[in-house]
Short mmCIF file of C-alpha atoms and ligand atoms in Angstrom, two decimals:
data_model
loop_
_atom_site.label_atom_id
_atom_site.label_comp_id
_atom_site.label_asym_id
_atom_site.label_seq_id
_atom_site.Cartn_x
_atom_site.Cartn_y
_atom_site.Cartn_z
CA MET A 25 6.49 17.26 15.94
CA ASN A 26 5.44 16.71 12.33
CA LYS A 27 7.15 14.19 10.12
CA GLU A 28 9.17 16.72 8.23
CA MET A 29 10.59 18.38 11.35
CA TRP A 30 11.47 15.00 12.82
CA PHE A 31 13.41 14.17 9.65
CA ILE A 32 15.33 17.46 9.80
CA CYS A 33 16.16 16.83 13.48
CA VAL A 34 17.50 13.33 12.83
CA VAL A 35 19.58 14.42 9.86
CA PHE A 36 20.93 17.40 11.79
CA SER A 37 21.83 15.45 14.91
CA THR A 38 23.48 12.59 13.01
CA SER A 39 25.53 15.00 10.94
CA LEU A 40 26.62 16.73 14.16
CA ALA A 41 27.38 13.42 15.82
CA THR A 42 29.50 12.25 12.91
CA SER A 43 31.38 15.53 12.70
CA ILE A 44 32.56 15.37 16.33
CA ASN A 45 35.24 12.76 16.96
CA VAL A 46 34.27 11.01 20.16
CA SER A 47 37.24 8.67 20.51
CA LYS A 48 39.29 9.23 23.65
CA PHE A 49 42.64 11.00 23.71
CA PRO A 50 45.53 8.67 24.67
CA LYS A 51 46.35 8.31 28.39
CA ASP A 52 49.71 10.07 28.09
CA PHE A 53 48.36 12.92 25.91
CA MET A 54 49.40 16.31 27.32
CA PHE A 55 46.80 19.04 27.88
CA GLY A 56 47.88 22.53 28.89
CA THR A 57 47.44 26.25 28.51
CA SER A 58 49.78 28.95 27.24
CA THR A 59 50.86 32.53 27.97
CA ALA A 60 53.78 34.84 27.13
CA SER A 61 55.90 37.05 29.38
CA TYR A 62 55.10 40.48 27.92
CA GLN A 63 51.40 39.66 27.70
CA ILE A 64 50.95 38.73 31.38
CA GLU A 65 53.84 39.63 33.69
CA GLY A 66 53.73 43.41 34.02
CA ALA A 67 56.46 44.67 36.40
CA TRP A 68 58.10 46.08 33.30
CA ASN A 69 60.78 48.02 35.19
CA GLU A 70 60.84 46.23 38.53
CA ASP A 71 63.61 44.30 40.27
CA GLY A 72 66.27 45.14 37.71
CA LYS A 73 64.46 44.22 34.49
CA GLY A 74 65.85 45.95 31.38
CA GLU A 75 63.85 47.54 28.57
CA ASN A 76 62.66 45.43 25.65
CA ILE A 77 61.18 46.32 22.26
CA TRP A 78 57.58 46.04 23.47
CA ASP A 79 58.26 48.37 26.39
CA LYS A 80 59.79 50.78 23.90
CA VAL A 81 57.04 50.60 21.26
CA THR A 82 54.09 50.73 23.69
CA HIS A 83 55.55 53.80 25.44
CA ARG A 84 55.73 55.75 22.18
CA VAL A 85 53.69 58.93 21.86
CA PRO A 86 51.49 58.74 19.89
CA SER A 87 50.96 55.09 20.71
CA PRO A 88 50.79 52.50 17.91
CA VAL A 89 48.48 50.41 20.14
CA ILE A 90 44.76 50.43 19.33
CA ASP A 91 43.65 51.49 22.83
CA ASN A 92 46.89 53.33 23.75
CA SER A 93 47.51 50.73 26.45
CA THR A 94 50.77 49.07 27.54
CA GLY A 95 51.84 45.80 29.16
CA ASP A 96 53.35 47.73 32.11
CA ILE A 97 51.05 45.86 34.52
CA ALA A 98 49.13 43.47 32.24
CA CYS A 99 47.84 40.54 34.37
CA ASP A 100 50.44 41.36 37.05
CA SER A 101 51.61 37.76 36.95
CA TYR A 102 55.03 38.84 38.22
CA HIS A 103 53.29 39.24 41.58
CA LYS A 104 50.41 36.82 41.11
CA TYR A 105 52.05 33.71 39.72
CA LYS A 106 50.80 31.59 42.62
CA GLU A 107 47.22 32.47 41.66
CA ASP A 108 48.03 31.49 38.06
CA VAL A 109 49.29 28.10 39.21
CA ALA A 110 46.18 27.61 41.36
CA MET A 111 44.09 28.23 38.21
CA LEU A 112 46.14 25.66 36.31
CA LYS A 113 45.62 23.22 39.16
CA TYR A 114 41.86 23.75 38.94
CA LEU A 115 41.97 23.02 35.19
CA GLY A 116 43.90 19.82 35.85
CA VAL A 117 46.47 20.54 33.11
CA THR A 118 49.52 18.34 32.64
CA HIS A 119 51.67 21.25 31.46
CA TYR A 120 51.88 25.05 31.40
CA ARG A 121 53.56 26.91 28.55
CA PHE A 122 55.01 30.30 29.50
CA SER A 123 57.84 32.40 28.15
CA LEU A 124 60.94 33.95 29.72
CA SER A 125 61.60 37.65 29.45
CA TRP A 126 65.17 37.96 28.14
CA SER A 127 65.45 41.49 29.62
CA ARG A 128 64.34 40.30 33.05
CA ILE A 129 67.17 37.72 33.06
CA LEU A 130 69.82 39.75 31.18
CA PRO A 131 68.84 43.44 31.54
CA THR A 132 71.35 44.63 28.92
CA GLY A 133 70.58 41.76 26.55
CA PHE A 134 74.22 40.68 26.92
CA ASN A 135 75.44 38.20 29.53
CA ASN A 136 77.65 40.77 31.29
CA LYS A 137 75.02 41.15 33.98
CA ILE A 138 72.70 38.39 35.21
CA ASN A 139 69.71 39.65 37.18
CA SER A 140 69.37 37.34 40.18
CA LEU A 141 65.86 38.62 40.98
CA GLY A 142 64.71 37.77 37.45
CA ILE A 143 66.19 34.29 37.77
CA ALA A 144 64.50 33.91 41.16
CA TYR A 145 61.08 34.80 39.70
CA TYR A 146 61.22 31.99 37.12
CA LYS A 147 62.73 29.52 39.62
CA ASN A 148 59.83 30.21 41.97
CA LEU A 149 57.29 29.79 39.18
CA ILE A 150 58.85 26.49 38.08
CA LYS A 151 59.00 25.29 41.69
CA GLU A 152 55.33 26.15 42.23
CA LEU A 153 54.37 24.30 39.04
CA ARG A 154 56.38 21.21 40.01
CA ALA A 155 54.88 21.26 43.53
CA ASN A 156 51.48 21.01 41.82
CA ASN A 157 52.55 18.30 39.43
CA ILE A 158 52.47 20.56 36.37
CA GLU A 159 55.19 20.21 33.73
CA PRO A 160 56.74 23.57 32.79
CA LEU A 161 57.03 24.08 29.01
CA VAL A 162 59.31 27.03 28.49
CA THR A 163 59.43 29.36 25.47
CA ILE A 164 62.84 31.02 25.61
CA PHE A 165 61.80 33.89 23.33
CA HIS A 166 58.28 35.15 22.64
CA TRP A 167 58.90 38.39 20.67
CA ASP A 168 60.43 40.59 23.41
CA THR A 169 63.96 41.41 22.15
CA PRO A 170 66.06 43.44 24.61
CA GLN A 171 66.12 47.06 23.40
CA PRO A 172 69.97 47.36 23.55
CA LEU A 173 70.17 44.54 20.99
CA GLU A 174 67.48 46.15 18.86
CA ASN A 175 69.54 49.36 18.87
CA LEU A 176 72.16 47.33 16.98
CA GLY A 177 69.67 46.08 14.41
CA GLY A 178 68.00 43.33 16.44
CA TRP A 179 67.35 40.18 14.45
CA THR A 180 68.72 41.71 11.24
CA ASN A 181 72.24 41.79 12.76
CA GLU A 182 74.01 38.43 12.90
CA LEU A 183 75.58 39.49 16.20
CA ILE A 184 72.33 38.52 17.90
CA THR A 185 72.75 34.81 17.12
CA ASP A 186 75.66 34.47 19.56
CA ARG A 187 73.96 36.72 22.10
CA TYR A 188 70.88 34.49 21.90
CA ALA A 189 73.08 31.43 22.48
CA ASP A 190 74.64 33.16 25.52
CA TYR A 191 71.14 33.82 26.85
CA ALA A 192 70.05 30.23 26.19
CA LYS A 193 73.11 29.00 28.12
CA VAL A 194 72.15 31.07 31.18
CA VAL A 195 68.62 29.70 30.86
CA PHE A 196 69.65 26.02 30.57
CA GLU A 197 72.13 26.40 33.45
CA ASN A 198 69.63 27.99 35.78
CA PHE A 199 66.37 26.20 34.98
CA GLY A 200 67.34 23.11 33.02
CA ASP A 201 67.30 20.68 35.94
CA HIS A 202 63.56 21.22 36.25
CA VAL A 203 62.47 21.78 32.64
CA LYS A 204 62.05 18.99 30.08
CA TYR A 205 60.41 20.87 27.21
CA TRP A 206 62.00 23.91 25.60
CA LEU A 207 60.87 26.07 22.69
CA THR A 208 63.59 28.35 21.32
CA PHE A 209 61.21 30.75 19.52
CA ASN A 210 57.52 31.48 19.37
CA GLU A 211 56.28 32.20 15.84
CA PRO A 212 59.44 33.59 14.22
CA LYS A 213 57.37 34.62 11.22
CA GLN A 214 55.57 37.17 13.41
CA THR A 215 58.91 38.45 14.77
CA CYS A 216 60.42 38.75 11.30
CA ASN A 217 57.61 39.50 8.84
CA GLY A 218 55.65 41.48 11.47
CA GLY A 219 58.65 43.18 13.10
CA TYR A 220 60.75 44.12 10.06
CA GLY A 221 58.38 43.74 7.10
CA ASN A 222 54.72 44.62 7.44
CA MET A 223 54.76 46.78 10.61
CA GLN A 224 52.43 44.59 12.67
CA ARG A 225 54.83 43.85 15.54
CA ALA A 226 57.61 45.57 17.50
CA PRO A 227 60.14 46.88 16.69
CA LEU A 228 57.99 48.25 13.78
CA VAL A 229 60.97 48.51 11.45
CA ASP A 230 59.93 49.33 7.89
CA SER A 231 62.14 47.09 5.73
CA PRO A 232 59.81 44.91 3.66
CA GLY A 233 61.28 42.25 1.39
CA ILE A 234 64.70 42.54 3.00
CA GLY A 235 64.43 42.88 6.79
CA GLU A 236 62.24 39.82 7.27
CA TYR A 237 64.60 37.58 5.28
CA LEU A 238 67.67 38.75 7.23
CA CYS A 239 65.75 38.31 10.47
CA THR A 240 64.67 34.78 9.64
CA HIS A 241 68.20 33.83 8.59
CA ASN A 242 69.48 34.88 12.02
CA VAL A 243 66.58 33.36 13.95
CA LEU A 244 67.25 30.00 12.28
CA LYS A 245 70.97 30.21 13.09
CA ALA A 246 70.23 31.24 16.67
CA HIS A 247 67.82 28.32 17.04
CA ALA A 248 70.44 25.89 15.76
CA LYS A 249 73.09 27.33 18.09
CA ALA A 250 70.81 26.85 21.09
CA TRP A 251 69.88 23.32 19.98
CA HIS A 252 73.55 22.30 19.51
CA LEU A 253 74.50 23.90 22.82
CA TYR A 254 71.81 21.89 24.58
CA ASP A 255 72.75 18.75 22.69
CA LYS A 256 76.45 19.01 23.61
CA GLN A 257 76.38 20.40 27.11
CA PHE A 258 73.03 19.72 28.73
CA ARG A 259 71.10 16.88 27.10
CA THR A 260 72.76 13.96 28.87
CA THR A 261 72.27 15.43 32.33
CA GLN A 262 69.02 17.35 31.87
CA LYS A 263 67.30 14.92 29.48
CA GLY A 264 65.00 17.47 27.88
CA LYS A 265 63.78 18.24 24.34
CA VAL A 266 64.31 21.40 22.32
CA GLY A 267 61.82 22.49 19.66
CA ILE A 268 60.52 25.67 18.01
CA THR A 269 56.95 26.93 17.57
CA MET A 270 55.71 28.08 14.16
CA ASP A 271 52.50 29.93 13.45
CA THR A 272 50.42 27.90 11.04
CA VAL A 273 47.43 28.53 8.83
CA TRP A 274 45.84 26.15 6.41
CA LEU A 275 45.67 27.53 2.84
CA GLU A 276 42.85 25.87 0.94
CA PRO A 277 42.95 26.18 -2.89
CA ASP A 278 39.97 28.21 -4.07
CA THR A 279 39.37 25.90 -7.04
CA ASN A 280 41.02 22.68 -8.18
CA SER A 281 42.73 24.47 -11.08
CA SER A 282 46.46 23.77 -11.12
CA LYS A 283 47.16 27.52 -10.66
CA ASP A 284 45.22 27.70 -7.40
CA VAL A 285 46.63 24.39 -6.17
CA ASP A 286 50.16 25.66 -6.92
CA ALA A 287 49.37 28.95 -5.18
CA SER A 288 48.29 27.01 -2.08
CA GLU A 289 51.48 24.94 -2.05
CA ARG A 290 53.63 28.03 -2.69
CA GLY A 291 51.87 29.79 0.17
CA GLN A 292 52.53 26.85 2.51
CA GLN A 293 56.21 26.95 1.58
CA PHE A 294 56.42 30.70 2.23
CA VAL A 295 54.61 30.46 5.57
CA HIS A 296 55.81 27.12 6.96
CA GLY A 297 58.60 25.87 4.70
CA TRP A 298 60.55 29.08 5.36
CA TYR A 299 61.20 27.76 8.89
CA ALA A 300 60.44 24.04 8.90
CA ARG A 301 62.49 23.12 5.84
CA PRO A 302 65.86 24.53 6.99
CA LEU A 303 65.47 22.87 10.39
CA THR A 304 64.45 19.47 9.02
CA LEU A 305 66.09 19.23 5.59
CA GLY A 306 68.74 21.98 5.90
CA ASP A 307 67.78 24.76 3.48
CA TYR A 308 64.98 27.07 2.34
CA PRO A 309 62.29 25.67 0.02
CA GLU A 310 63.37 25.57 -3.65
CA ILE A 311 60.36 27.68 -4.67
CA MET A 312 61.37 30.49 -2.29
CA LYS A 313 64.96 30.46 -3.52
CA LYS A 314 63.82 30.55 -7.15
CA VAL A 315 61.07 33.16 -6.90
CA ILE A 316 62.98 35.59 -4.69
CA ALA A 317 66.17 35.31 -6.78
CA GLU A 318 64.25 35.95 -10.02
CA ARG A 319 62.31 38.87 -8.63
CA SER A 320 65.43 40.38 -7.03
CA THR A 321 67.18 40.36 -10.44
CA LEU A 322 64.18 41.97 -12.14
CA GLN A 323 64.17 44.60 -9.40
CA GLY A 324 67.82 45.46 -10.05
CA PHE A 325 69.45 43.79 -7.06
CA SER A 326 72.81 42.16 -7.78
CA GLN A 327 71.98 39.28 -5.44
CA SER A 328 68.88 37.62 -4.08
CA ARG A 329 67.12 39.35 -1.20
CA LEU A 330 66.90 35.88 0.36
CA PRO A 331 70.26 35.21 2.06
CA GLN A 332 72.01 31.91 1.32
CA PHE A 333 73.18 29.29 3.77
CA THR A 334 76.67 27.85 3.23
CA LYS A 335 77.10 24.08 2.97
CA ASP A 336 78.38 23.98 6.55
CA GLU A 337 75.42 25.99 7.77
CA ILE A 338 73.02 23.63 6.02
CA THR A 339 74.58 20.68 7.84
CA TYR A 340 74.50 22.64 11.09
CA LEU A 341 70.78 23.50 10.77
CA LYS A 342 69.55 20.15 9.55
CA GLY A 343 67.78 18.00 12.13
CA THR A 344 67.84 20.52 14.96
CA LEU A 345 64.29 19.79 16.09
CA ASP A 346 63.43 17.30 18.82
CA TYR A 347 59.78 18.19 18.28
CA LEU A 348 57.75 20.82 16.46
CA GLY A 349 55.38 23.25 18.16
CA LEU A 350 52.45 24.51 16.08
CA ASN A 351 50.03 27.35 16.78
CA TYR A 352 46.79 27.04 14.84
CA TYR A 353 43.97 29.58 14.80
CA THR A 354 42.46 29.82 11.32
CA THR A 355 42.42 29.05 7.59
CA PHE A 356 42.41 31.05 4.34
CA MET A 357 41.19 30.28 0.83
CA VAL A 358 43.87 31.03 -1.74
CA ARG A 359 43.93 31.91 -5.41
CA ASP A 360 46.83 32.47 -7.71
CA SER A 361 47.57 36.14 -8.20
CA ASN A 362 47.93 37.06 -11.87
CA ASP A 363 49.74 40.25 -11.02
CA GLU A 364 53.52 39.76 -10.68
CA LYS A 365 53.87 43.11 -8.83
CA ILE A 366 57.49 43.51 -9.83
CA ASP A 367 57.81 46.99 -8.31
CA ASP A 368 56.60 45.72 -4.97
CA ILE A 369 59.58 44.71 -2.82
CA SER A 370 57.98 42.67 -0.05
CA TYR A 371 57.57 39.16 1.28
CA GLU A 372 53.85 39.31 0.44
CA ALA A 373 54.55 40.20 -3.22
CA ASP A 374 57.20 37.46 -3.39
CA ALA A 375 54.64 34.88 -2.18
CA ASN A 376 52.13 36.36 -4.66
CA ILE A 377 48.94 34.69 -3.49
CA ASN A 378 45.45 36.05 -3.02
CA ALA A 379 44.07 34.97 0.33
CA TYR A 380 40.56 35.51 1.66
CA GLN A 381 38.18 34.07 4.23
CA LYS A 382 34.63 32.94 3.52
CA GLU A 383 31.76 35.04 4.83
CA GLU A 384 30.05 31.88 6.08
CA TRP A 385 32.94 31.08 8.45
CA PRO A 386 32.06 32.37 11.95
CA LYS A 387 33.88 35.57 12.97
CA SER A 388 35.78 36.35 16.17
CA THR A 389 36.76 39.83 17.37
CA THR A 390 40.17 39.40 15.66
CA PRO A 391 39.97 40.49 12.01
CA TRP A 392 42.09 37.61 10.64
CA LEU A 393 40.50 34.92 12.81
CA ARG A 394 37.47 33.09 11.47
CA VAL A 395 36.54 29.69 12.86
CA VAL A 396 37.63 26.87 10.51
CA PRO A 397 38.29 23.72 12.56
CA TRP A 398 38.92 21.36 9.62
CA GLY A 399 41.98 23.42 8.64
CA LEU A 400 43.80 22.04 11.67
CA ARG A 401 43.50 18.46 10.42
CA LYS A 402 44.67 19.52 6.96
CA ILE A 403 47.75 21.46 8.07
CA LEU A 404 48.79 18.63 10.40
CA ASN A 405 48.61 16.13 7.56
CA TRP A 406 50.49 18.52 5.25
CA ILE A 407 53.30 18.93 7.81
CA LYS A 408 53.63 15.17 8.15
CA ILE A 409 53.69 14.57 4.41
CA THR A 410 56.16 17.41 3.79
CA TYR A 411 58.61 17.10 6.69
CA GLY A 412 58.22 13.53 7.87
CA ASP A 413 56.98 12.00 11.06
CA ILE A 414 58.19 14.59 13.54
CA PRO A 415 56.51 14.65 16.99
CA ILE A 416 54.13 17.62 17.15
CA LEU A 417 52.81 19.63 20.06
CA ILE A 418 49.96 22.08 19.50
CA THR A 419 51.36 25.03 21.44
CA GLU A 420 48.46 27.46 20.85
CA ASN A 421 44.86 27.34 19.73
CA GLY A 422 42.04 29.67 20.69
CA VAL A 423 39.56 32.35 19.76
CA SER A 424 38.85 35.93 20.81
CA ASP A 425 35.59 37.56 21.89
CA ASP A 426 34.67 40.96 23.31
CA GLY A 427 35.09 39.72 26.87
CA SER A 428 31.64 40.86 27.94
CA SER A 429 30.52 37.53 29.38
CA THR A 430 32.02 34.58 31.22
CA GLU A 431 29.36 32.43 29.51
CA ASP A 432 31.65 32.10 26.51
CA ASP A 433 29.79 29.50 24.48
CA THR A 434 31.58 30.42 21.26
CA ARG A 435 34.91 29.54 22.89
CA VAL A 436 33.51 26.22 24.18
CA ASP A 437 32.34 25.37 20.65
CA TYR A 438 35.65 26.48 19.17
CA TYR A 439 37.63 24.19 21.45
CA GLN A 440 35.27 21.27 20.99
CA GLN A 441 35.48 21.48 17.21
CA HIS A 442 39.25 21.99 17.13
CA LEU A 443 39.96 19.17 19.55
CA SER A 444 37.76 16.95 17.40
CA SER A 445 39.65 17.97 14.25
CA LEU A 446 42.94 17.36 16.08
CA LYS A 447 41.77 13.88 17.05
CA ASP A 448 40.83 13.27 13.40
CA ALA A 449 44.43 14.11 12.43
CA MET A 450 45.78 11.80 15.12
CA ASP A 451 43.53 9.04 13.81
CA ASP A 452 44.97 9.78 10.34
CA GLY A 453 48.36 8.91 11.83
CA VAL A 454 49.84 12.35 12.64
CA ASN A 455 52.09 12.13 15.68
CA VAL A 456 50.64 14.77 18.03
CA PHE A 457 51.50 14.38 21.71
CA GLY A 458 49.79 17.37 23.27
CA PHE A 459 47.44 20.34 23.03
CA THR A 460 47.91 23.76 24.59
CA ALA A 461 45.08 26.30 24.72
CA TRP A 462 45.71 30.03 24.16
CA SER A 463 45.25 31.40 26.66
CA LEU A 464 45.11 30.66 30.37
CA MET A 465 43.63 34.15 30.87
CA ASP A 466 42.73 37.35 29.05
CA ASN A 467 45.92 39.30 28.52
CA TYR A 468 47.73 42.03 26.60
CA GLU A 469 47.11 41.33 22.93
CA TRP A 470 50.08 43.25 21.45
CA LEU A 471 49.04 46.17 19.20
CA GLN A 472 45.40 45.27 19.93
CA GLY A 473 46.00 46.08 23.61
CA TYR A 474 43.19 44.87 25.87
CA SER A 475 40.55 44.89 23.11
CA GLU A 476 40.72 41.16 22.30
CA HIS A 477 40.06 38.46 24.90
CA PHE A 478 41.42 34.94 24.40
CA GLY A 479 41.32 33.72 28.02
CA LEU A 480 39.79 30.70 29.72
CA TYR A 481 39.80 33.03 32.71
CA ARG A 482 38.46 36.56 32.64
CA VAL A 483 40.83 39.17 34.09
CA ASP A 484 39.39 42.39 35.49
CA PHE A 485 41.89 44.94 34.19
CA SER A 486 40.05 47.75 35.98
CA SER A 487 40.82 46.32 39.42
CA SER A 488 44.28 46.67 40.97
CA ASN A 489 43.87 43.03 41.99
CA ARG A 490 43.53 41.93 38.36
CA THR A 491 40.83 39.55 39.63
CA ARG A 492 40.64 36.29 37.69
CA THR A 493 37.30 34.50 37.11
CA PRO A 494 36.87 31.16 35.35
CA LYS A 495 34.72 31.27 32.21
CA LYS A 496 32.46 28.48 30.98
CA SER A 497 35.30 27.42 28.65
CA ALA A 498 37.58 26.83 31.69
CA LYS A 499 35.05 24.40 33.12
CA TYR A 500 34.65 22.73 29.74
CA LEU A 501 38.41 22.25 29.29
CA LYS A 502 38.71 20.94 32.85
CA ASN A 503 36.17 18.22 31.96
CA VAL A 504 37.85 17.45 28.64
CA ILE A 505 41.13 16.92 30.47
CA GLN A 506 39.55 14.82 33.20
CA TYR A 507 37.73 12.49 30.77
CA ARG A 508 40.13 12.86 27.79
CA CYS A 509 36.95 13.34 25.79
CA VAL A 510 35.90 16.32 23.65
CA LEU A 511 32.36 16.00 24.94
CA GLY A 512 33.64 16.91 28.40
CA ASN A 513 32.08 13.85 30.00
CA SER A 514 32.59 10.10 30.31
CA THR A 515 30.72 9.11 27.15
CA CYS A 516 33.64 9.04 24.68
CA ASP A 517 34.63 5.70 23.16
CA LYS A 518 37.60 3.87 24.65
C1 PNW B 736 49.80 34.31 18.35
N1 PNW B 736 47.95 34.90 12.11
O1 PNW B 736 50.02 35.22 17.30
C2 PNW B 736 50.81 34.65 19.45
O2 PNW B 736 51.75 33.63 19.68
C3 PNW B 736 50.20 35.11 20.74
O3 PNW B 736 51.14 35.84 21.50
C4 PNW B 736 48.93 35.89 20.47
O4 PNW B 736 48.41 36.47 21.63
C5 PNW B 736 47.94 34.94 19.83
O5 PNW B 736 48.47 34.35 18.65
C6 PNW B 736 46.60 35.59 19.48
O6 PNW B 736 46.76 36.58 18.51
C7 PNW B 736 49.45 35.08 16.04
O7 PNW B 736 47.82 35.94 11.43
C8 PNW B 736 49.27 36.22 15.29
O8 PNW B 736 47.56 33.79 11.61
C9 PNW B 736 48.79 36.18 13.99
C10 PNW B 736 48.47 34.96 13.43
C11 PNW B 736 48.64 33.80 14.16
C12 PNW B 736 49.13 33.87 15.47
#
């Protein structure tokens, strides 16, 4: 090796070494993996399950799904949950995050009829997890609204807030003795903005600028109802915690001009403040109230498209989070948008930011997902500064590939860099008590069908067995968990 090459090697390896945080995760830190009912269970019409909005949308002809596929069978976890738990056991996880299918428990969406076979399925899963020393972390709702409720307007109709509370009551009564961690909703922004605004999620209702605000208003009320119900009737006996999971992105200002910095902060408030602020401080962010009211007036509406909470509602919402779940995948650069787009009635035009991703950031097979590990540290610090020292659980993090190989080095790198960035945030003083990888296995990726693979395990969707095979990333995560070290071995610092 000549002198010059040696120099390059040393510089390169020291910069790599300093960029990876090699301090150990705390002893009680929770490591787990995540899934969601519609994406893995299958058995869409078995044992008394009712129809939900994803059943409805994926059965449409022509199909809105990229590969015309459905979640009718998916990973067949309804029949193969014991295999799933064996995989979790192999990984050595402390917890498993899964979601309940509302329509499997209450086939009509209402509590007039409780499906005992649906209850039995989740009881068996929880029992199997406990028998293997794995803490169940239960998402009560991960996007799959019962179709009979959607027929009445779904999340845009306030009726659903009481129906959600009825459902949560059945859930706490039946499973609460064995569950300590609850999440009321997964990524309500996807349900509301995707489901009623920009047509990216079921029920694919085209009501931009109005539907997503009504939806969010009701989701927040439903969350608070479930939290208060738990607090009053179940907390003392069941001793669990109730949180919510938000989807997060970091929005990095494109330049340090005050316009771009303001655009970044406004974007954060529209994405995260929309949910986190009402549940911590009681009401929507001031900037959202102001911008949407002004634009609504200019557009000829006699009142703001953003609904208002009453004083009583503000008190009722405030402080209804025992912990905060965050899903982090990627980051965007943001610029101020000079165009006010007054004729455009939509959430995106209200937020009015220009977001883009840098070409140099590594791609995945998901168009919006480029690999930007440092964004995780930044969003965690922003959440702490903005909403106070709330305990945080990372409920999802992961990357997609084309699924062609189980030697998934890009996923190993992704996890190593994100766990390192997470540890940086913890060293900064952010109170994070656990990390959950998305996903335990390849599964049904919503309107992308089976074209995107996020799993630590490969699933062979062409075999009736839905054979599961561990990828390189599964072995890596197993070692991380065993040694509490991002290097996946015993060399991390104490
Ligand atoms: C999450 N974004 O959705 C969901 O919770 C999962 O069900 C899903 O499979 C997973 O991510 C992978 O897509 C997201 O645009 C969708 O930043 C979009 C975004 C983030 C999360």
